[in-house]
Coordinates of C-alpha atoms in Angstrom, one line a residue:
Chain A
X3 CA -24.7 -98.9 59.4
X4 CA -23.7 -99.7 55.6
X5 CA -23.2 -97.2 53.8
X6 CA -20.8 -98.6 51.3
X7 CA -20.9 -96.7 47.8
X8 CA -19.9 -99.4 45.6
X9 CA -22.3 -99.4 42.8
X10 CA -24.9 -102.6 43.3
X11 CA -27.0 -103.5 41.3
X12 CA -30.8 -100.7 41.5
X13 CA -32.6 -101.8 44.2
X14 CA -36.7 -101.5 42.9
X15 CA -39.0 -100.1 45.5
X16 CA -41.5 -102.6 46.4
X17 CA -45.4 -101.3 48.4
X18 CA -44.7 -104.4 50.7
X19 CA -41.0 -103.0 51.2
X20 CA -42.5 -99.3 51.8
X21 CA -45.3 -101.2 53.6
X22 CA -43.0 -102.8 56.0
X23 CA -41.1 -99.5 56.6
X24 CA -44.6 -97.4 57.4
X25 CA -45.2 -99.8 60.5
X26 CA -41.6 -99.5 61.6
X27 CA -43.1 -96.3 61.5
X28 CA -46.0 -96.3 63.4
X29 CA -48.5 -99.0 63.9
X30 CA -51.0 -97.0 62.8
X31 CA -51.4 -96.0 58.7
X32 CA -52.1 -92.5 59.2
X33 CA -49.9 -91.8 61.6
X34 CA -47.2 -93.1 59.7
X35 CA -47.6 -91.4 56.4
X36 CA -47.6 -88.2 58.5
X37 CA -43.6 -88.9 60.0
X38 CA -42.5 -90.3 56.9
X39 CA -43.7 -87.2 55.4
X40 CA -41.6 -85.2 58.2
X41 CA -38.7 -87.7 57.5
X42 CA -38.7 -87.1 54.2
X43 CA -38.6 -82.8 54.9
X44 CA -36.0 -83.1 56.7
X45 CA -33.7 -85.6 54.7
X46 CA -34.3 -82.5 52.1
X47 CA -33.2 -80.4 54.3
X48 CA -30.7 -82.0 55.3
X49 CA -29.2 -82.0 52.7
X50 CA -30.0 -78.6 51.1
X51 CA -28.6 -76.8 54.1
X52 CA -25.1 -79.5 53.0
X53 CA -25.3 -77.8 50.2
X54 CA -25.7 -81.2 48.3
X55 CA -27.0 -81.4 44.7
X56 CA -30.4 -82.7 43.9
X57 CA -31.5 -82.5 47.3
X58 CA -34.9 -84.8 46.4
X59 CA -33.4 -87.1 44.6
X60 CA -30.5 -87.5 47.2
X61 CA -33.2 -87.6 49.9
X62 CA -35.5 -90.1 48.0
X63 CA -31.8 -92.2 47.3
X64 CA -31.5 -92.2 51.6
X65 CA -35.3 -93.3 52.0
X66 CA -34.9 -96.8 49.8
X67 CA -31.6 -97.5 51.2
X68 CA -33.8 -97.1 54.5
X69 CA -36.4 -99.8 53.5
X70 CA -34.4 -101.3 51.7
X71 CA -32.4 -102.9 54.6
X72 CA -35.7 -102.6 56.9
X73 CA -37.4 -105.2 54.2
X74 CA -34.0 -107.3 54.4
X75 CA -34.7 -107.5 58.2
X76 CA -33.8 -105.1 60.0
X77 CA -35.4 -103.6 62.9
X78 CA -33.6 -99.7 64.0
X79 CA -34.8 -98.4 67.3
X80 CA -35.6 -94.7 65.9
X81 CA -35.8 -95.3 62.4
X82 CA -35.4 -91.6 61.6
X83 CA -31.8 -91.6 63.6
X84 CA -31.4 -94.7 61.4
X85 CA -32.2 -92.2 58.3
X86 CA -30.3 -89.5 59.3
X87 CA -27.2 -91.7 59.0
X88 CA -28.0 -93.2 56.2
X89 CA -28.2 -89.7 55.0
X90 CA -24.5 -89.0 56.2
X91 CA -23.5 -91.1 54.4
X92 CA -25.6 -90.3 50.9
X93 CA -24.0 -87.0 51.5
X94 CA -19.9 -87.6 51.5
X95 CA -20.8 -90.2 48.6
X96 CA -22.2 -86.7 46.7
X97 CA -18.6 -85.4 47.4
X98 CA -17.5 -87.6 45.8
X99 CA -19.1 -88.3 42.4
X100 CA -17.6 -89.4 39.4
X101 CA -16.4 -87.4 36.4
X102 CA -20.0 -87.8 34.3
X103 CA -22.2 -86.9 37.4
X104 CA -19.4 -84.2 38.0
X105 CA -20.8 -82.6 34.2
X106 CA -24.2 -83.3 35.0
X107 CA -24.1 -81.3 38.2
X108 CA -22.1 -78.4 36.3
X109 CA -24.7 -78.4 34.0
X110 CA -27.5 -78.4 36.3
X111 CA -26.1 -75.5 38.7
X112 CA -26.1 -73.1 35.2
X113 CA -29.4 -73.1 35.6
X114 CA -29.8 -71.5 38.9
X115 CA -26.6 -69.0 36.8
X116 CA -28.0 -66.7 34.9
X117 CA -26.8 -67.9 31.1
X118 CA -27.9 -64.8 30.3
X119 CA -29.3 -62.3 32.7
X120 CA -32.2 -60.3 31.2
X121 CA -34.1 -64.3 30.1
X122 CA -33.6 -65.7 33.7
X123 CA -34.3 -62.5 35.5
X124 CA -37.3 -62.7 33.0
X125 CA -38.3 -66.1 33.7
X126 CA -38.0 -66.0 37.5
X127 CA -39.9 -62.7 37.9
X128 CA -42.6 -64.3 35.2
X129 CA -43.0 -67.6 37.3
X130 CA -42.5 -66.0 40.6
X131 CA -46.0 -63.9 39.4
X132 CA -47.8 -66.2 38.0
X133 CA -47.3 -69.0 41.5
X134 CA -47.4 -65.8 43.0
X135 CA -51.3 -64.8 41.8
X136 CA -51.9 -68.9 41.5
X137 CA -52.6 -68.5 45.2
X138 CA -55.4 -68.7 46.7
X139 CA -56.0 -64.6 47.2
X140 CA -56.9 -65.0 51.8
X141 CA -53.0 -67.4 51.5
X142 CA -51.3 -64.1 49.0
X143 CA -52.9 -61.1 51.1
X144 CA -51.6 -62.9 54.2
X145 CA -47.8 -63.8 52.9
X146 CA -47.8 -60.4 51.4
X147 CA -49.0 -58.5 54.7
X148 CA -47.4 -60.7 56.5
X149 CA -43.4 -59.5 54.9
X150 CA -44.3 -56.2 54.9
X151 CA -41.0 -54.6 55.6
X152 CA -42.6 -51.3 57.8
X153 CA -39.9 -51.3 60.0
X154 CA -40.9 -50.7 63.7
X155 CA -44.0 -51.4 62.8
X156 CA -43.0 -55.0 61.2
X157 CA -44.0 -56.6 64.8
X158 CA -47.1 -55.0 65.6
X159 CA -47.8 -55.6 62.2
X160 CA -47.8 -58.6 62.8
X161 CA -49.3 -59.0 65.8
X162 CA -52.4 -56.9 64.2
X163 CA -52.4 -59.9 61.5
X164 CA -52.4 -63.2 63.7
X165 CA -55.2 -61.2 66.4
X166 CA -57.1 -60.2 62.9
X167 CA -57.7 -64.0 62.0
X168 CA -57.1 -65.4 65.5
X169 CA -54.1 -66.9 65.9
X170 CA -51.2 -66.7 67.9
X171 CA -48.5 -65.4 66.5
X172 CA -46.3 -68.5 66.1
X173 CA -49.5 -70.4 64.2
X174 CA -48.9 -67.2 61.4
X175 CA -45.6 -68.0 61.3
X176 CA -45.6 -71.3 60.4
X177 CA -48.5 -70.8 58.4
X178 CA -46.9 -67.9 56.5
X179 CA -43.8 -70.6 56.0
X180 CA -46.0 -72.7 54.8
X181 CA -47.5 -70.7 52.3
X182 CA -43.6 -69.4 51.2
X183 CA -43.2 -73.1 51.0
X184 CA -45.4 -73.9 48.2
X185 CA -44.3 -70.6 46.3
X186 CA -40.8 -72.0 45.9
X187 CA -41.7 -74.9 45.2
X188 CA -44.5 -73.5 42.5
X189 CA -41.7 -71.3 41.3
X190 CA -38.7 -73.7 41.4
X191 CA -41.3 -76.2 39.0
X192 CA -42.2 -73.2 36.3
X193 CA -38.2 -72.7 36.5
X194 CA -37.6 -76.4 35.2
X195 CA -40.5 -76.1 32.9
X196 CA -39.3 -73.5 31.2
X197 CA -35.5 -74.4 31.0
X198 CA -37.1 -77.6 29.2
Chain B
X10 CA -24.8 -70.3 79.1
X11 CA -26.7 -72.1 76.7
X12 CA -26.8 -70.9 72.9
X13 CA -30.0 -68.9 71.6
X14 CA -31.4 -71.3 69.2
X15 CA -31.7 -68.7 66.8
X16 CA -28.5 -67.9 66.8
X17 CA -27.7 -72.2 66.7
X18 CA -29.3 -72.0 64.1
X19 CA -28.2 -69.2 62.4
X20 CA -24.1 -70.1 62.4
X21 CA -25.6 -73.4 61.7
X22 CA -26.9 -72.3 58.4
X23 CA -23.7 -69.9 57.1
X24 CA -21.5 -73.0 58.5
X25 CA -19.9 -71.5 61.5
X26 CA -20.3 -74.3 63.2
X27 CA -17.9 -77.1 64.5
X28 CA -18.7 -80.9 62.0
X29 CA -19.5 -82.2 66.1
X30 CA -22.1 -79.1 66.4
X31 CA -23.2 -80.1 63.1
X32 CA -24.0 -83.2 64.0
X33 CA -25.4 -82.6 66.9
X34 CA -27.5 -80.0 65.8
X35 CA -28.9 -82.2 62.9
X36 CA -29.6 -84.5 64.6
X37 CA -31.8 -82.2 67.2
X38 CA -34.2 -81.3 64.0
X39 CA -34.7 -84.7 62.2
X40 CA -36.2 -85.9 65.6
X41 CA -38.3 -83.2 66.5
X42 CA -40.1 -81.7 64.3
X43 CA -41.1 -78.7 66.0
X44 CA -37.3 -78.0 65.7
X45 CA -37.2 -78.6 62.3
X46 CA -40.0 -75.7 61.4
X47 CA -37.7 -73.3 64.0
X48 CA -34.7 -73.9 61.7
X49 CA -36.4 -73.4 58.5
X50 CA -38.0 -70.5 59.8
X51 CA -34.0 -68.9 61.1
X52 CA -33.5 -69.3 57.1
X53 CA -36.6 -67.4 56.5
X54 CA -35.0 -64.8 58.6
X55 CA -31.5 -64.7 57.5
X56 CA -32.3 -64.6 53.9
X57 CA -35.3 -61.8 54.2
X58 CA -32.1 -60.2 56.8
X59 CA -29.6 -60.4 53.5
X60 CA -32.0 -59.3 50.7
X61 CA -32.7 -56.3 53.4
X62 CA -29.2 -55.4 53.8
X63 CA -29.5 -55.7 57.6
X64 CA -26.5 -58.4 58.1
X65 CA -23.7 -57.4 59.7
X66 CA -20.3 -57.1 57.3
X67 CA -18.8 -60.6 58.0
X68 CA -22.7 -62.1 58.1
X69 CA -22.9 -60.7 54.7
X70 CA -19.5 -62.0 53.8
X71 CA -20.0 -65.4 55.5
X72 CA -23.8 -64.8 54.2
X73 CA -22.5 -64.7 50.1
X74 CA -19.4 -67.2 50.6
X75 CA -20.7 -70.0 52.0
X76 CA -25.0 -69.8 51.7
X77 CA -25.1 -68.4 48.4
X78 CA -22.5 -70.5 47.3
X79 CA -25.4 -73.3 46.4
X80 CA -27.4 -73.1 43.3
X81 CA -30.3 -73.4 45.4
X82 CA -29.9 -71.3 47.7
X83 CA -29.4 -68.6 45.1
X84 CA -32.8 -69.4 44.1
X85 CA -34.4 -69.2 47.2
X86 CA -32.9 -65.4 48.0
X87 CA -33.5 -64.2 44.8
X88 CA -37.4 -65.6 45.0
X89 CA -37.6 -63.2 48.6
X90 CA -36.4 -60.2 46.7
X91 CA -39.1 -60.6 44.4
X92 CA -41.3 -61.8 47.5
X93 CA -40.6 -58.0 49.4
X94 CA -41.1 -56.3 47.1
X95 CA -43.9 -57.4 46.2
X96 CA -45.4 -57.0 50.4
X97 CA -43.8 -53.8 50.4
X98 CA -45.6 -52.6 46.9
X99 CA -48.4 -53.9 49.2
X100 CA -47.8 -51.8 51.9
X101 CA -48.7 -48.5 49.8
X102 CA -51.4 -50.1 48.6
X103 CA -53.4 -51.5 51.5
X104 CA -54.4 -54.8 50.8
X105 CA -58.7 -55.9 50.8
X106 CA -58.8 -57.9 53.8
X107 CA -62.2 -60.3 54.5
X108 CA -63.8 -57.3 56.2
X109 CA -63.9 -54.5 53.6
X110 CA -66.7 -52.6 56.6
X111 CA -63.2 -52.7 58.9
X112 CA -60.5 -51.9 56.9
X113 CA -63.4 -48.4 56.1
X114 CA -63.1 -47.5 60.1
X115 CA -59.8 -48.6 60.4
X116 CA -59.5 -45.9 57.4
X117 CA -60.8 -43.0 59.7
X118 CA -58.4 -43.9 62.5
X119 CA -55.1 -42.9 60.5
X120 CA -53.2 -39.9 62.7
X121 CA -53.0 -38.1 59.1
X122 CA -56.4 -37.9 58.5
X123 CA -57.9 -37.6 62.4
X124 CA -55.8 -34.4 62.2
X125 CA -57.0 -33.5 58.6
X126 CA -60.1 -33.7 59.7
X127 CA -60.2 -31.9 62.9
X128 CA -58.6 -29.0 60.5
X129 CA -61.3 -29.3 58.1
X130 CA -64.1 -29.0 60.7
X131 CA -62.5 -26.2 62.3
X132 CA -62.0 -24.3 59.2
X133 CA -66.1 -25.6 58.4
X134 CA -66.6 -23.2 61.4
X135 CA -64.8 -20.9 61.8
X136 CA -65.7 -20.3 57.6
X137 CA -70.1 -20.9 58.4
X138 CA -69.8 -18.8 61.0
X139 CA -68.5 -15.7 58.9
X140 CA -71.0 -16.4 56.7
X141 CA -73.1 -16.3 58.9
X142 CA -72.2 -12.9 60.3
X143 CA -72.3 -11.1 56.7
X144 CA -75.9 -12.9 56.1
X145 CA -77.4 -11.1 59.6
X146 CA -75.8 -7.6 58.4
X147 CA -77.3 -8.4 54.9
X148 CA -80.8 -9.2 56.7
X149 CA -79.8 -6.1 59.2
X150 CA -79.3 -4.4 56.1
X151 CA -82.7 -5.6 53.7
X152 CA -85.2 -5.4 56.6
X153 CA -85.3 -1.7 58.2
X154 CA -87.7 -1.0 60.7
X155 CA -89.7 1.3 58.5
X156 CA -91.0 -1.7 56.5
X157 CA -94.6 -3.2 57.4
X158 CA -94.6 -6.8 58.4
X159 CA -97.3 -8.8 56.7
X160 CA -99.3 -8.8 59.3
X161 CA -99.4 -4.9 59.6
X162 CA -99.6 -5.0 55.5
X163 CA -102.7 -7.6 55.7
X164 CA -104.4 -4.9 58.4
X165 CA -103.5 -1.8 56.2
X166 CA -105.0 -3.9 53.7
X167 CA -108.5 -4.7 55.6
X168 CA -108.3 -0.4 56.9
X169 CA -108.2 0.1 53.1
X170 CA -111.3 -1.5 52.2
X171 CA -113.0 -0.8 54.7
X172 CA -111.8 3.5 54.1
X173 CA -110.6 3.7 50.7
X174 CA -109.1 6.9 51.7
X175 CA -107.0 5.7 54.1
X176 CA -103.7 5.0 52.1
X177 CA -101.8 2.5 54.4
X178 CA -98.2 3.4 54.4
X179 CA -95.3 2.6 55.6
X180 CA -94.2 2.6 59.4
X181 CA -93.4 5.6 60.9
X182 CA -89.2 6.6 60.9
X183 CA -89.0 5.7 64.8
X184 CA -87.2 3.1 64.2
X185 CA -85.2 3.7 61.3
X186 CA -81.6 2.2 62.4
X187 CA -79.5 5.9 61.7
X188 CA -77.3 4.0 59.5
X189 CA -79.0 4.1 56.0
X190 CA -78.4 0.8 54.7
X191 CA -77.5 0.3 50.6
X192 CA -80.3 -2.4 50.6
X193 CA -83.8 -0.8 51.3
X194 CA -86.6 -3.9 50.9
X195 CA -90.7 -2.2 50.6
X196 CA -93.2 -4.6 50.4
X197 CA -96.2 -4.1 48.2
X198 CA -99.5 -4.0 49.5
X199 CA -101.9 -6.0 47.1
X200 CA -104.8 -4.5 45.7
X201 CA -105.4 -1.6 42.8
X202 CA -105.8 1.3 44.4
X203 CA -108.2 3.4 42.1
X204 CA -109.9 6.4 42.6
X205 CA -108.6 9.0 45.6
X206 CA -106.6 6.6 46.6
X207 CA -103.5 7.5 47.8
X208 CA -100.7 5.2 46.6
X209 CA -98.1 3.2 49.1
X210 CA -95.9 5.6 50.2
X211 CA -92.3 4.0 49.7
X212 CA -89.7 6.7 51.9
X213 CA -85.9 6.0 50.6
X214 CA -83.7 6.4 53.0
X215 CA -80.3 8.7 51.8
X216 CA -77.4 6.5 50.3
X217 CA -79.7 3.2 49.3
X218 CA -78.2 1.8 46.2
X219 CA -81.2 -0.9 45.5
X220 CA -84.4 -1.1 46.4
X221 CA -85.8 -4.3 47.7
X222 CA -89.5 -4.9 46.3
X223 CA -91.9 -7.6 47.7
X224 CA -95.0 -8.2 45.9
X225 CA -97.4 -10.4 47.7
X226 CA -99.1 -14.0 45.2
X227 CA -102.3 -15.4 46.3
X228 CA -102.3 -18.6 46.8
X229 CA -101.6 -21.3 43.2
X230 CA -101.1 -18.4 41.4
X231 CA -98.2 -19.1 38.5
X232 CA -94.6 -20.7 37.9
X233 CA -93.4 -17.5 36.7
X234 CA -94.0 -14.0 36.9
X235 CA -93.4 -10.9 35.1
X236 CA -93.3 -7.4 36.2
X237 CA -93.5 -4.0 34.3
X238 CA -92.2 -0.8 36.4
X239 CA -93.8 2.8 34.9
X240 CA -94.5 6.1 35.9
X241 CA -97.7 6.8 36.0
X242 CA -97.6 8.8 32.7
X243 CA -96.3 5.4 31.7
X244 CA -93.3 5.6 30.8
X245 CA -91.2 2.7 31.1
X246 CA -88.9 2.4 34.0
X247 CA -87.7 -0.6 35.0
X248 CA -89.6 -4.6 33.9
X249 CA -88.4 -8.6 34.0
X250 CA -89.4 -11.8 32.8
X251 CA -89.7 -15.1 33.8
X252 CA -89.1 -14.8 37.3
X253 CA -89.6 -16.9 39.2
X254 CA -91.7 -16.5 43.5
X255 CA -91.3 -17.1 46.9
X256 CA -93.9 -19.3 48.9
X257 CA -96.5 -15.8 49.0
X258 CA -94.3 -14.2 47.2
X259 CA -92.4 -12.6 44.3
X260 CA -89.2 -10.6 45.2
X261 CA -87.8 -8.3 42.9
X262 CA -84.3 -5.9 43.3
X263 CA -84.9 -2.5 41.4
X264 CA -82.0 0.0 41.7
X265 CA -82.3 2.9 43.3
X266 CA -81.6 5.6 41.0
X267 CA -84.1 3.9 38.7
X268 CA -86.7 5.4 41.1
X269 CA -85.8 8.9 41.6
X270 CA -89.1 10.3 43.7
X271 CA -92.1 9.8 41.4
X272 CA -95.6 7.8 41.7
X273 CA -95.2 4.8 40.5
X274 CA -97.0 1.7 38.3
X275 CA -96.1 -2.1 39.0
X276 CA -97.8 -4.6 36.8
X277 CA -97.7 -8.3 37.9
X278 CA -98.7 -10.8 35.8
X279 CA -98.9 -14.5 35.6
X280 CA -96.9 -16.8 32.2
X281 CA -98.8 -19.2 31.4
X282 CA -97.9 -21.5 28.1
X283 CA -95.9 -18.6 26.6
X284 CA -99.7 -16.7 26.9
X285 CA -99.1 -13.5 29.7
X286 CA -102.0 -12.9 31.8
X287 CA -102.1 -9.7 34.2
X288 CA -102.4 -10.8 38.3
X289 CA -102.3 -7.5 40.1
X290 CA -101.3 -3.8 39.7
X291 CA -99.3 -2.2 42.7
X292 CA -99.3 2.1 42.7
X293 CA -96.8 3.2 45.7
X294 CA -95.1 6.8 45.6
X295 CA -90.8 6.8 46.6
X296 CA -90.2 10.0 48.5
X297 CA -86.5 10.9 49.4

């Protein structure tokens, strides 16, 4: 696997290359699409947990490189693991960024750090409230009820909630996590718009 | 013994795994969607534990040193603060669920409400029990044995009609209570007794403060009445206007001091469209 960092002309993703990559994931187009999303999610989380800047961009960069290599004739047996290998190279590259990108990162990083605490906190709260109430009523109620802190009774409340919804506890946990992810994505999008 | 996956995930997120173990851990969740979900949920629990100040000192320090040294993670913690605060506020005001009926019934099952309802029921029982006892005592005071029953009054009317010389009188006081009640009830006989007819005898026990006069009414009578009480010599004693009747009866309460031993005439008038129409007169004698 070659994850060399020498600058090259940017490769453009084509529909044929993407189709070829999906076919390597699974012969069935629908399953292949689901696997592609799963791999992309795993890449985003990998870069996030490795504390790399711009996890989504790095995930897309990783996938582009994998798609290009498959288009150029490589035939990895385990595509997700192959993508992880490329991701490690991409991650190491992100640590050795040129000065310009460092400056951009510092500016981007300051978006999360408060320039003026009141402004950022206010924007964050406003985005949170807006996004919370954009959720469908049932989702909002589920997430608010799920995360109530009633100390020792918390697990009992979650069991009661699961029973009321007719879900196993692990399915309820997954559903709450998905709603929370959706809320987080909405808040991040809102904060980006607010910053521009 | 294999480490608990939750603990392993937590150490991974806090940057406490060696590079080799880290890569092995990543290889696992990268190829297994369920494992990835578990790690994400472990991260959520770690963040929530930090926000709720449930991490031990060492983990808290590592969390702040490692996990929070990354802007997207700081945003994640900020979101968690808002979410948990909103969720806890929701706990104070219970959420409306799809089933309002279920929530309504559940409200009755709260321990505080159950105990409160039990106490309220007990207090109500005691209250009404005392009230009923008091009313019973007052009833006994209102209806001494000497008071003729309506049935007796009617039979007395027939006697009076058959023999005007025979004046209806209250029953003998054989069953009078030994102790004089403060309110004395007396049912007046219908019809005016003329000529040599004797009045009804109202023998007032000693110590009575009020006299409850029960005036019989004919069917189809008025909605409101006027009562005027005079001595047979015409001296005004007592009167009341706009009295509402009970079924077949009008009840008025007269202070006993207003009726010293004497003969009295009670005039009953019906009120209709502002006009006053005499309905009946009752003649009785008060003895003390």
